[in-house]
mmCIF file of C-alpha atoms and ligand atoms in Angstrom:
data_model
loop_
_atom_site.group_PDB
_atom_site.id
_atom_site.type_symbol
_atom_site.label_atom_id
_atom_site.label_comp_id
_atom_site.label_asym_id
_atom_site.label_seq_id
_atom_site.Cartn_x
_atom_site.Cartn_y
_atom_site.Cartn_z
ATOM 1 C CA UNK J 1 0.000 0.000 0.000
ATOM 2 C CA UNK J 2 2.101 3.146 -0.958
ATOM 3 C CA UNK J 3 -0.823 5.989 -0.873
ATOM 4 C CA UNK J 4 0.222 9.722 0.146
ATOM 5 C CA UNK J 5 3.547 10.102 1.906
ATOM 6 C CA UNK J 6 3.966 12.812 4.711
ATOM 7 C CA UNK J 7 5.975 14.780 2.084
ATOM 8 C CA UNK J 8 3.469 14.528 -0.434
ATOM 9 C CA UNK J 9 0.940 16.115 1.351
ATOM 10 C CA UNK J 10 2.899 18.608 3.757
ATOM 11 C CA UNK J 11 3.589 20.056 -0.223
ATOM 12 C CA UNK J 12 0.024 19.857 -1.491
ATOM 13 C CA UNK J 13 -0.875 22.186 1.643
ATOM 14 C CA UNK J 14 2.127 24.473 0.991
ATOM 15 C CA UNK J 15 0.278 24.836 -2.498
ATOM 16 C CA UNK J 16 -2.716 25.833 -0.767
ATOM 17 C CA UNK J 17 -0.880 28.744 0.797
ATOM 18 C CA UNK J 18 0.597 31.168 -2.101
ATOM 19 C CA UNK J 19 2.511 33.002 0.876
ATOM 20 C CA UNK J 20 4.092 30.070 1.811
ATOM 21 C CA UNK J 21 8.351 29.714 1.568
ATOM 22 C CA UNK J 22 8.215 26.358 1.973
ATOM 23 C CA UNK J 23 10.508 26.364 5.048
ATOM 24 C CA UNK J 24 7.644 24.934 7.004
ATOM 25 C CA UNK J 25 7.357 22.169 4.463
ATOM 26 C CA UNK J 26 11.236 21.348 4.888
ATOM 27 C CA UNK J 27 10.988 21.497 8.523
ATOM 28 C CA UNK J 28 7.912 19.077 8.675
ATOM 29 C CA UNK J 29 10.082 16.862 6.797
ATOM 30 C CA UNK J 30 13.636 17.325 8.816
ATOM 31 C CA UNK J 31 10.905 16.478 12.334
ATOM 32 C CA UNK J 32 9.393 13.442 11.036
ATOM 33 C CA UNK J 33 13.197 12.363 9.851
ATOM 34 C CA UNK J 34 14.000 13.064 13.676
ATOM 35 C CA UNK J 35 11.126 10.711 14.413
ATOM 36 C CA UNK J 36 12.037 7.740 12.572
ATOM 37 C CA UNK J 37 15.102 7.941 14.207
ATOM 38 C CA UNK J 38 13.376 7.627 17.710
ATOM 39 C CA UNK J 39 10.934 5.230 16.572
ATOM 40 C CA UNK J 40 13.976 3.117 15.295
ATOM 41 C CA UNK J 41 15.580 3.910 19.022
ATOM 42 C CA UNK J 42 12.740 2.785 20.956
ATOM 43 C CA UNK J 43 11.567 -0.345 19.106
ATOM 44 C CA UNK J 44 14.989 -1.635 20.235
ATOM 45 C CA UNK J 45 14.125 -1.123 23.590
ATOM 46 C CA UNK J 46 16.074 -3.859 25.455
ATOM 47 C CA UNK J 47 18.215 -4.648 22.652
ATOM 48 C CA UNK J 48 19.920 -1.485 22.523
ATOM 49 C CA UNK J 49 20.600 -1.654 26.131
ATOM 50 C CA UNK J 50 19.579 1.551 27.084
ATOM 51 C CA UNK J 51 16.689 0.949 28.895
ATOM 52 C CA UNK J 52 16.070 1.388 32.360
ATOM 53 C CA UNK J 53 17.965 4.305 34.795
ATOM 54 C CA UNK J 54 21.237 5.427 34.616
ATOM 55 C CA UNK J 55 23.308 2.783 36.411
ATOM 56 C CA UNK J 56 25.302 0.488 33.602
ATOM 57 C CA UNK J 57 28.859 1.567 32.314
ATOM 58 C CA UNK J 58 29.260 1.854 28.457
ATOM 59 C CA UNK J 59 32.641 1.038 27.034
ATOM 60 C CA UNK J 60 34.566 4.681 27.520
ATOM 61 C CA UNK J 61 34.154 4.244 31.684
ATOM 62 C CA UNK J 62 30.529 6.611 30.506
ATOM 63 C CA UNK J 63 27.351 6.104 32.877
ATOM 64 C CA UNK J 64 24.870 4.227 30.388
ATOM 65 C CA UNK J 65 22.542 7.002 29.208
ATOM 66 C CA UNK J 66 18.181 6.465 29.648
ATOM 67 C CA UNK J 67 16.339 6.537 26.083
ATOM 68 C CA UNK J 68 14.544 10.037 27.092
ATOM 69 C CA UNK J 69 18.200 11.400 27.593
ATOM 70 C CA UNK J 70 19.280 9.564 24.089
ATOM 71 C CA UNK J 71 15.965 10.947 22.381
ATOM 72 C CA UNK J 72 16.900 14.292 22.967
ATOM 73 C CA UNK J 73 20.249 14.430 21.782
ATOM 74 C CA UNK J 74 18.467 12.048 18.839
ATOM 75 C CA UNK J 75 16.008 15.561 18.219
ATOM 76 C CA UNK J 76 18.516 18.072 18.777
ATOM 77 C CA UNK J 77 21.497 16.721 16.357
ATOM 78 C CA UNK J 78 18.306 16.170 14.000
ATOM 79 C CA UNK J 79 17.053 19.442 13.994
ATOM 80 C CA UNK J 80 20.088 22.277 14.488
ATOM 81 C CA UNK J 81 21.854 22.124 11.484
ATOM 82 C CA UNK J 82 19.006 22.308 9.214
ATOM 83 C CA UNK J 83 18.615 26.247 8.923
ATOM 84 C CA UNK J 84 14.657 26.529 9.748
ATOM 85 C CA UNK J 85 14.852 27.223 13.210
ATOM 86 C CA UNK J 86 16.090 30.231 15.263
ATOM 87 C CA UNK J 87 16.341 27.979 18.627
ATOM 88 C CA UNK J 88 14.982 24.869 20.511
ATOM 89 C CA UNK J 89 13.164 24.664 23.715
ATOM 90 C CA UNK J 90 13.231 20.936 25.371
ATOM 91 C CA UNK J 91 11.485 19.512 28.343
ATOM 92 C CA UNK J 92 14.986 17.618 29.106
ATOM 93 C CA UNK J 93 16.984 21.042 28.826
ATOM 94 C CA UNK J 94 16.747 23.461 31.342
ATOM 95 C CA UNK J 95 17.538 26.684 29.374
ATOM 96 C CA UNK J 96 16.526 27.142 25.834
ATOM 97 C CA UNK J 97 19.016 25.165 23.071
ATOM 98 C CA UNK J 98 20.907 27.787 20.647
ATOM 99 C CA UNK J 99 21.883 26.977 16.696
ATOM 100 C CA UNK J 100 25.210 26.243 16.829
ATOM 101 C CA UNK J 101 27.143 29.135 15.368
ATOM 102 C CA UNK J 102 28.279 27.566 12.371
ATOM 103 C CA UNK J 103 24.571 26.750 11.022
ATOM 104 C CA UNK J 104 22.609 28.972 9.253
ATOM 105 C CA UNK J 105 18.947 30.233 11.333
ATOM 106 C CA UNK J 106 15.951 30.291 10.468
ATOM 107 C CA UNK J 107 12.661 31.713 11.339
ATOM 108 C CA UNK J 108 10.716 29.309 13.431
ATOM 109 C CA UNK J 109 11.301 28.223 17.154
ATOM 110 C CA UNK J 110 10.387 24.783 18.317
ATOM 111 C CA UNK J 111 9.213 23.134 21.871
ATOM 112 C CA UNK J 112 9.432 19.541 21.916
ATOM 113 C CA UNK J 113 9.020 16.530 24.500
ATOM 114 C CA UNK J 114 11.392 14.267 23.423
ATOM 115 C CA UNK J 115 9.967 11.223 25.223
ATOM 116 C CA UNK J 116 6.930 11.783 26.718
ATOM 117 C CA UNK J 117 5.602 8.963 29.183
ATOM 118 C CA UNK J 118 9.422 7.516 29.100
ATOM 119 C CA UNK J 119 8.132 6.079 32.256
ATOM 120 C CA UNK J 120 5.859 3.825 30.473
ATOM 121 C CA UNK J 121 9.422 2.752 28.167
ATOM 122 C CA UNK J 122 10.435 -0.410 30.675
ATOM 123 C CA UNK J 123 6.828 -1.609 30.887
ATOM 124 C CA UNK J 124 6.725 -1.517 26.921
ATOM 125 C CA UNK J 125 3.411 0.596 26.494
ATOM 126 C CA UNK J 126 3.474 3.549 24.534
ATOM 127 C CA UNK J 127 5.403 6.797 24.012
ATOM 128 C CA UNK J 128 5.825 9.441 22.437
ATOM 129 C CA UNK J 129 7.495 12.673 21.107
ATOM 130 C CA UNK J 130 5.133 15.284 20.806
ATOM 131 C CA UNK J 131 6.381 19.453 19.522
ATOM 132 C CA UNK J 132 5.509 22.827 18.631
ATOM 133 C CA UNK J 133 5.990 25.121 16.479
ATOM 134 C CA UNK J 134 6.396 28.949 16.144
ATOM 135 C CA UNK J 135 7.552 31.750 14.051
ATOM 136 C CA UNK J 136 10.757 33.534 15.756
ATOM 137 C CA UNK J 137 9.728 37.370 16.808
ATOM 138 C CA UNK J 138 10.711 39.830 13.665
ATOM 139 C CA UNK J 139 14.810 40.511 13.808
ATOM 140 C CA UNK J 140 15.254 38.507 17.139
ATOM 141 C CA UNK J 141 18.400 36.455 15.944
ATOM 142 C CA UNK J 142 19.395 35.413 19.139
ATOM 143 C CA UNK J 143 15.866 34.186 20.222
ATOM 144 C CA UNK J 144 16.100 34.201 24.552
ATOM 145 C CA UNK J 145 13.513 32.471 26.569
ATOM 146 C CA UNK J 146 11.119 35.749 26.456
ATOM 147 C CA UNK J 147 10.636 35.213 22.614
ATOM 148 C CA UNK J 148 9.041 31.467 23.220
ATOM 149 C CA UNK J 149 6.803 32.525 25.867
ATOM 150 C CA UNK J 150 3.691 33.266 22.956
ATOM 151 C CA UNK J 151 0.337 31.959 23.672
ATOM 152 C CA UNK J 152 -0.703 28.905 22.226
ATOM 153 C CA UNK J 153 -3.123 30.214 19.925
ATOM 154 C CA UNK J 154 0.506 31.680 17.965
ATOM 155 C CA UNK J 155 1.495 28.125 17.102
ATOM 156 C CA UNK J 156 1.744 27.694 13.226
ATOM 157 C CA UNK J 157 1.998 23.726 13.578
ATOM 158 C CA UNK J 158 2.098 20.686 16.374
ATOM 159 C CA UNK J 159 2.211 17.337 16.374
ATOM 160 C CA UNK J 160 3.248 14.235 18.116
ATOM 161 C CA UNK J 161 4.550 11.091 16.920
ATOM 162 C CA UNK J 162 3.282 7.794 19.303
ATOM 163 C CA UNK J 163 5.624 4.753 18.899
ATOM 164 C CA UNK J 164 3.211 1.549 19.727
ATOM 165 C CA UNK J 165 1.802 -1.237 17.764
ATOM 166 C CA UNK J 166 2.710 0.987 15.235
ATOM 167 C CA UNK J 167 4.301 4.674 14.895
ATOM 168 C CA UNK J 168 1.460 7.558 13.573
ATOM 169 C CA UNK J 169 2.711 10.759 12.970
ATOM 170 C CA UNK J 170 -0.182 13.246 14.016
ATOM 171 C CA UNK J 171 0.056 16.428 12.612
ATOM 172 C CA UNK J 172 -1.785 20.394 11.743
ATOM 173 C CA UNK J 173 -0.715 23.153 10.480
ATOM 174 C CA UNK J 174 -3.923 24.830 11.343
ATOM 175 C CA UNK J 175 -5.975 23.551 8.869
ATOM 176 C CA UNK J 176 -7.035 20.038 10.397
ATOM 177 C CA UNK J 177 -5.410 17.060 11.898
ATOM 178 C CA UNK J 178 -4.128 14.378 9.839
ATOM 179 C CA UNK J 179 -2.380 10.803 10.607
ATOM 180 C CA UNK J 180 0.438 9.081 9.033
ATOM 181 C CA UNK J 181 1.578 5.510 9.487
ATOM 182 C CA UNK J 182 5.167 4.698 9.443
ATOM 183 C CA UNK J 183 5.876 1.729 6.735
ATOM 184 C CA UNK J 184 8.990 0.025 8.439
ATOM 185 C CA UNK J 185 9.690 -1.188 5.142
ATOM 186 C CA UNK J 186 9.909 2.060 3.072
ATOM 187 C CA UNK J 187 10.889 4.478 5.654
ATOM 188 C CA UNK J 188 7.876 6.648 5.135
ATOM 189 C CA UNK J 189 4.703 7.780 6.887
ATOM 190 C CA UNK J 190 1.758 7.421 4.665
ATOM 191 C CA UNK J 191 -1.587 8.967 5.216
ATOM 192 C CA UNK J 192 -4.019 6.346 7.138
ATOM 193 C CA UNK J 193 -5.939 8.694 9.036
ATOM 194 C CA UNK J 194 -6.890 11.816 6.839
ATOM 195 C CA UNK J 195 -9.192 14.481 9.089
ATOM 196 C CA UNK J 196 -9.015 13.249 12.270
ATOM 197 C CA UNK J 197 -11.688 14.528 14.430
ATOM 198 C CA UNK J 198 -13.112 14.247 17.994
ATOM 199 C CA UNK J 199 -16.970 13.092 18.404
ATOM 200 C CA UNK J 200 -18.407 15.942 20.732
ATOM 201 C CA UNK J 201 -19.959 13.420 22.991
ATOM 202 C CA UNK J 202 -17.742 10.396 24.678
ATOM 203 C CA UNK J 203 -18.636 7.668 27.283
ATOM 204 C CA UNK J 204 -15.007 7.194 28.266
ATOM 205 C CA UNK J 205 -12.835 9.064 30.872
ATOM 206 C CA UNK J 206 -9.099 9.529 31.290
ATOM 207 C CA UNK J 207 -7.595 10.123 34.650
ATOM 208 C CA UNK J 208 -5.227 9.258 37.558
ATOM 209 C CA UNK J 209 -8.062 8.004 40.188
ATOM 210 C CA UNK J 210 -5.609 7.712 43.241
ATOM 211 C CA UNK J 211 -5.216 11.698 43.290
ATOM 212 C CA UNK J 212 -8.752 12.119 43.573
ATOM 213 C CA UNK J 213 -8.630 13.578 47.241
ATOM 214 C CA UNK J 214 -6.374 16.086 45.762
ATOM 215 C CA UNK J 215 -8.468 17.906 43.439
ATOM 216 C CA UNK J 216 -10.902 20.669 43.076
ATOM 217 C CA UNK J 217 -14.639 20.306 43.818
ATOM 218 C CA UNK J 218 -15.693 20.622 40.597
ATOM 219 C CA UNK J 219 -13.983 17.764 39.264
ATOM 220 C CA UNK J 220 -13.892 15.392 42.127
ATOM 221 C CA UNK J 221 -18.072 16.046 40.932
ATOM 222 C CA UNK J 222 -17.469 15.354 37.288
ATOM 223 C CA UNK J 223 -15.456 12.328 38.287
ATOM 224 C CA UNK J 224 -18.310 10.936 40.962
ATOM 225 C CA UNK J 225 -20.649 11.401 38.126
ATOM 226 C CA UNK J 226 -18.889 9.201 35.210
ATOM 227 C CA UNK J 227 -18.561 6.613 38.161
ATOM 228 C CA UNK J 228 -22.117 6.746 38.870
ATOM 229 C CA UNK J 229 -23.080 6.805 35.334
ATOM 230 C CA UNK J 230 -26.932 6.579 35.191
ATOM 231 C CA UNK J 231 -27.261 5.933 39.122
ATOM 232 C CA UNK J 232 -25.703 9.043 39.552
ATOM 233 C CA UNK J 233 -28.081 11.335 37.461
ATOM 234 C CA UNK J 234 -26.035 10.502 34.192
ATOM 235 C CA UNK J 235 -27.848 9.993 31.283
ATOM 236 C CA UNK J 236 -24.750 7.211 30.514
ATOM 237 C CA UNK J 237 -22.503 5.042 32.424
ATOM 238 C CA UNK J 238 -18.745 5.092 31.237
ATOM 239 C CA UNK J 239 -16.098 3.312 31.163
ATOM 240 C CA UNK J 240 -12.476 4.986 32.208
ATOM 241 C CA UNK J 241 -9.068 4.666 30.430
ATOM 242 C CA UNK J 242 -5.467 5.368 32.348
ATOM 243 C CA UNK J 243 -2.242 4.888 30.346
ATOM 244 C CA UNK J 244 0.115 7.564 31.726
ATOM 245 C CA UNK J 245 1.066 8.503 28.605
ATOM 246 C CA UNK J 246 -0.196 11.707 27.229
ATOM 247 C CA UNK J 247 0.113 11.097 23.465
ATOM 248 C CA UNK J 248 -1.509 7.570 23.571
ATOM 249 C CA UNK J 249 -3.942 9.167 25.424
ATOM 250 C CA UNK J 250 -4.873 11.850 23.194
ATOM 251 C CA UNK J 251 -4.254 9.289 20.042
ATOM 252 C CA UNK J 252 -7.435 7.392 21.439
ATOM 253 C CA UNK J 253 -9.537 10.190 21.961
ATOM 254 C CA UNK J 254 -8.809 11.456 18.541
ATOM 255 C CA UNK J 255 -10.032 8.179 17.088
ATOM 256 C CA UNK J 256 -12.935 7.146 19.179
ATOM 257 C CA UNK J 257 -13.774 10.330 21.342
ATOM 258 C CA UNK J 258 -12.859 11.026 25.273
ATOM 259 C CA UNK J 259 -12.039 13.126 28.385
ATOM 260 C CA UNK J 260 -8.128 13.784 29.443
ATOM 261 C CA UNK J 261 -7.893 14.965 32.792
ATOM 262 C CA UNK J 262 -4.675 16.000 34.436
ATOM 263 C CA UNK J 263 -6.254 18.945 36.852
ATOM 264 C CA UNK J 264 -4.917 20.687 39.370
ATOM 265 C CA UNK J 265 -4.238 19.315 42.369
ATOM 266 C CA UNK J 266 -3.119 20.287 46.009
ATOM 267 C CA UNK J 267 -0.188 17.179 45.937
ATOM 268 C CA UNK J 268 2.277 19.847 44.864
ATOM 269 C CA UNK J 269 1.435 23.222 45.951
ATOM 270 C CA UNK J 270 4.135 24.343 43.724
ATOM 271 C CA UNK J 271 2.928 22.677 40.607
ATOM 272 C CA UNK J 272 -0.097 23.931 39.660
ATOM 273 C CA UNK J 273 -0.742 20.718 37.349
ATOM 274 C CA UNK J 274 1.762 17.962 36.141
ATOM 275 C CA UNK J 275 1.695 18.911 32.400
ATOM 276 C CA UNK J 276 3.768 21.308 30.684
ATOM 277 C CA UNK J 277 2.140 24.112 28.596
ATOM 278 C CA UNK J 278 4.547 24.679 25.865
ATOM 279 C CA UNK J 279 5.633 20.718 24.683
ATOM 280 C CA UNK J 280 2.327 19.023 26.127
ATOM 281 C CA UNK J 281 -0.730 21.483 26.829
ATOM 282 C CA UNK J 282 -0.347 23.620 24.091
ATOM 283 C CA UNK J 283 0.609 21.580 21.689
ATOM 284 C CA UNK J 284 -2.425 18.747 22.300
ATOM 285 C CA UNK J 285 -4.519 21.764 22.934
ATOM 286 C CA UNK J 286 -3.918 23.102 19.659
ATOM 287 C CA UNK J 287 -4.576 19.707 17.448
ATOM 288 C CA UNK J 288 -7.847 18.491 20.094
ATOM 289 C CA UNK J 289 -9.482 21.690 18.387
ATOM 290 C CA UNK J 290 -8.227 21.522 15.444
ATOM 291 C CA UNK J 291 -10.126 18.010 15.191
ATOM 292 C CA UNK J 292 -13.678 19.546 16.704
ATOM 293 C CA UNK J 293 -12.675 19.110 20.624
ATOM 294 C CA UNK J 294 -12.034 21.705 23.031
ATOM 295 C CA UNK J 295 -9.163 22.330 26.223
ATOM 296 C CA UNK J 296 -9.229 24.077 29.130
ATOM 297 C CA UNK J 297 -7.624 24.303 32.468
ATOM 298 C CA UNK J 298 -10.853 23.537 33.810
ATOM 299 C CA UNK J 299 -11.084 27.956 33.883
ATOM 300 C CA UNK J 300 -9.463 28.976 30.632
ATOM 301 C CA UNK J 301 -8.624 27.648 27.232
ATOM 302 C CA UNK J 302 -5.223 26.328 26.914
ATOM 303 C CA UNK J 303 -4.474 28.381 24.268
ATOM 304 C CA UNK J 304 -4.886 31.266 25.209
ATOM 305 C CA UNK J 305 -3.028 31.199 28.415
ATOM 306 C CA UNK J 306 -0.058 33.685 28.706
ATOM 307 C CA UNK J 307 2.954 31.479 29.311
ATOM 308 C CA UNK J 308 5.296 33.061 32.134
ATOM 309 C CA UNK J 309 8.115 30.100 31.625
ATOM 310 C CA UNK J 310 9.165 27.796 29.054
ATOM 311 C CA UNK J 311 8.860 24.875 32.044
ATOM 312 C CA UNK J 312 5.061 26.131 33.262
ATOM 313 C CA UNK J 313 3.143 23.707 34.001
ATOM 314 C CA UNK J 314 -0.581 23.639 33.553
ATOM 315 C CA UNK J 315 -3.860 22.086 34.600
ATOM 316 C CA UNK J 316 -5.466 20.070 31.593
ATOM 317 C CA UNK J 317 -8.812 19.262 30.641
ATOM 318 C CA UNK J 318 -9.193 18.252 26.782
ATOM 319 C CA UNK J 319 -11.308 16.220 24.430
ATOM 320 C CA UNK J 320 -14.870 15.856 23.648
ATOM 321 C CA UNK J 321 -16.084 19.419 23.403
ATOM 322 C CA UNK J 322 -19.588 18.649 26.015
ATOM 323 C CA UNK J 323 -17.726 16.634 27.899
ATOM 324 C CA UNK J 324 -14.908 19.574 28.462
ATOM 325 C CA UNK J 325 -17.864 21.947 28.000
ATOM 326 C CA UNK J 326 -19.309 20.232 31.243
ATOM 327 C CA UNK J 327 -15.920 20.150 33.684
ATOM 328 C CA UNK J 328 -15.711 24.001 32.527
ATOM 329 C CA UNK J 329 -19.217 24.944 34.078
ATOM 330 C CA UNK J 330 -18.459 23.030 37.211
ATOM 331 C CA UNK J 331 -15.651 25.533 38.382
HETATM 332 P P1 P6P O 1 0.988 9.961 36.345
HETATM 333 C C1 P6P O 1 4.022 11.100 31.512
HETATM 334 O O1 P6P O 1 4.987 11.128 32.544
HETATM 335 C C2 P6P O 1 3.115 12.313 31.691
HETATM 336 O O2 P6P O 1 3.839 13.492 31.559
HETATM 337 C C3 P6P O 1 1.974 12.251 30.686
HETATM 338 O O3 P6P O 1 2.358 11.723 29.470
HETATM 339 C C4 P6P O 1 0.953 11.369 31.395
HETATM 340 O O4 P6P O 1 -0.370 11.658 31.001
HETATM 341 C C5 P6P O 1 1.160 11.740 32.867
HETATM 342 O O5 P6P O 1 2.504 12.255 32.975
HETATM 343 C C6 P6P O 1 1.041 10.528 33.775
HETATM 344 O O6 P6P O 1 1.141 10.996 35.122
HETATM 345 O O7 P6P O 1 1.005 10.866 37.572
HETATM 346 O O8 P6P O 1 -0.314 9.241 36.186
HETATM 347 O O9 P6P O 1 2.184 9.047 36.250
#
């Protein structure tokens, strides 16, 4: 089955913008190249050796490296020579990642989570890289940490790539959400899952159930009430869904419908949620609606929160627009 590669149609929608340079096209293209590579990395698993924490001793005396670690090098090395981008933000980097010097810039700035749910990596469930994208502020060349902090609602494209049974590439550019399968045997993601979108209505929950006496009121309700189902005043019962792993989470609910709940919660006082806003929240946020579904912190949308770090971390309520719709009017 060959059908419509990844580059195929990343240029038919370039067509569909005159404007366009085509350096979001090439970009597209030098991301999902980064994504093999990970895919390839984590399919290994075992037989690479580098699973499991830090620990083992590789040949040059060096403390084995985890796959989250080996990912983000894996992304980086991908991505810096490659002239599109001005600089790099990554979940496994505390400050923001500069172009090397002696490689040309270019006008977009990317957020990525190299490995997201790398917990889930020695158990063998699914993972994922997930990343956003957005345009460098006008003549900043040496983009600092003030020039990613744009709302959400700036992004020009997200995606994430989930490495299970098999690795889909989910991807908009702000006009829809498409899928792309990877074909192991000719190195390209092919279109399986064209206009992906989320049914407004769901029967199915996502959440971590032993923090319930940490959260708000209004969601320790919401929660009751999908337990309950119809003895609870429900006009359904529902059935709940817990991976720990954000993109295999939001994969599902963009092909059968759901509810993703990571709220706030008093565990942390600190942390006013678990997930990050500018490589998780935003990014999910941005493709959830994209496909017909909605995100909120339970008080805002997603997007449109003003981001105060590149490491903020957010509340996160997405999916099934009534469903979200319904958590919203609770607070
Ligand atoms: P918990 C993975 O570590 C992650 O960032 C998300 O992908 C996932 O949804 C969440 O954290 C899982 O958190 O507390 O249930 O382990």
């Amino acid at each position: 089955m060959k059908g419509v590669s990844l580059t195929q149609f990343i240029i038919q929608e370039q067509r569909k913008t005159p404007t366009a340079t085509g350096e979001l096209t090439l970009l597209l293209n030098d991301i999902a190249s980064a994504c093999k590579c990970i895919s390839h990395a984590v399919h290994r698993g075992a037989l690479a050796g580098v699973l499991g924490a830090a620990g083992s001793e590789n040949v040059q005396g060096e403390v084995q490296k985890k796959l989250d670690v080996i990912t983000n090098e894996l992304f980086i090395e991908a991505m810096n020579w490659t002239g599109h981008l001005a600089a790099m933000a990554s979940e496994e980097n505390d400050d923001i990642i500069p172009i090397p010097a002696e490689y040309p810039k270019g006008k977009y700035l990317i957020c990525f989570d190299p490995l997201d749910g790398s917990s889930n990596i020695d158990v063998n469930l699914s993972v994922g890289t997930i990343f956003s994208i957005l345009r460098r502020p006008d003549a900043v060349e040496l983009p600092r940490e003030a020039d990613f902090l744009q709302p959400g609602v700036k992004q020009v494209g997200a995606g994430f790539c989930v490495y299970g049974p098999s690795t889909v590439m989910v991807l908009t550019t702000g006009n829809g959400v498409n899928g792309f399968t990877l074909d192991q045997d000719h190195g390209e993601f092919i279109l399986t899952h064209p206009h992906m979108r989320v049914p407004a209505d769901t029967a199915e929950f996502a959440i971590n159930m032993s923090n319930r006496r940490y959260w708000e009121p209004p969601v320790q309700r919401y929660v009751d009430e999908c337990v309950q189902g119809k003895d609870g005043g429900r006009e359904k019962n529902f059935n709940m869904r817990w991976i720990a792993s954000m993109v295999a989470e939001v994969y599902r609910i963009l092909t059968r419908g759901g509810i993703f709940m990571y709220p706030f919660d008093t565990k942390d006082a600190a942390r006013p949620g678990k997930l990050r806003l500018m490589y998780e929240a935003n990014p999910m946020s941005f493709i959830i609606e994209q496909a017909g579904g909605a995100s909120s912190t339970g008080r805002q949308r997603i997007l449109e929160i003003q981001p105060e770090s590149i490491h903020q971390r957010v509340p996160v309520i997405l999916g099934s627009k009534n469903e979200v719709e319904r958590v919203a009017s609770y607070h």
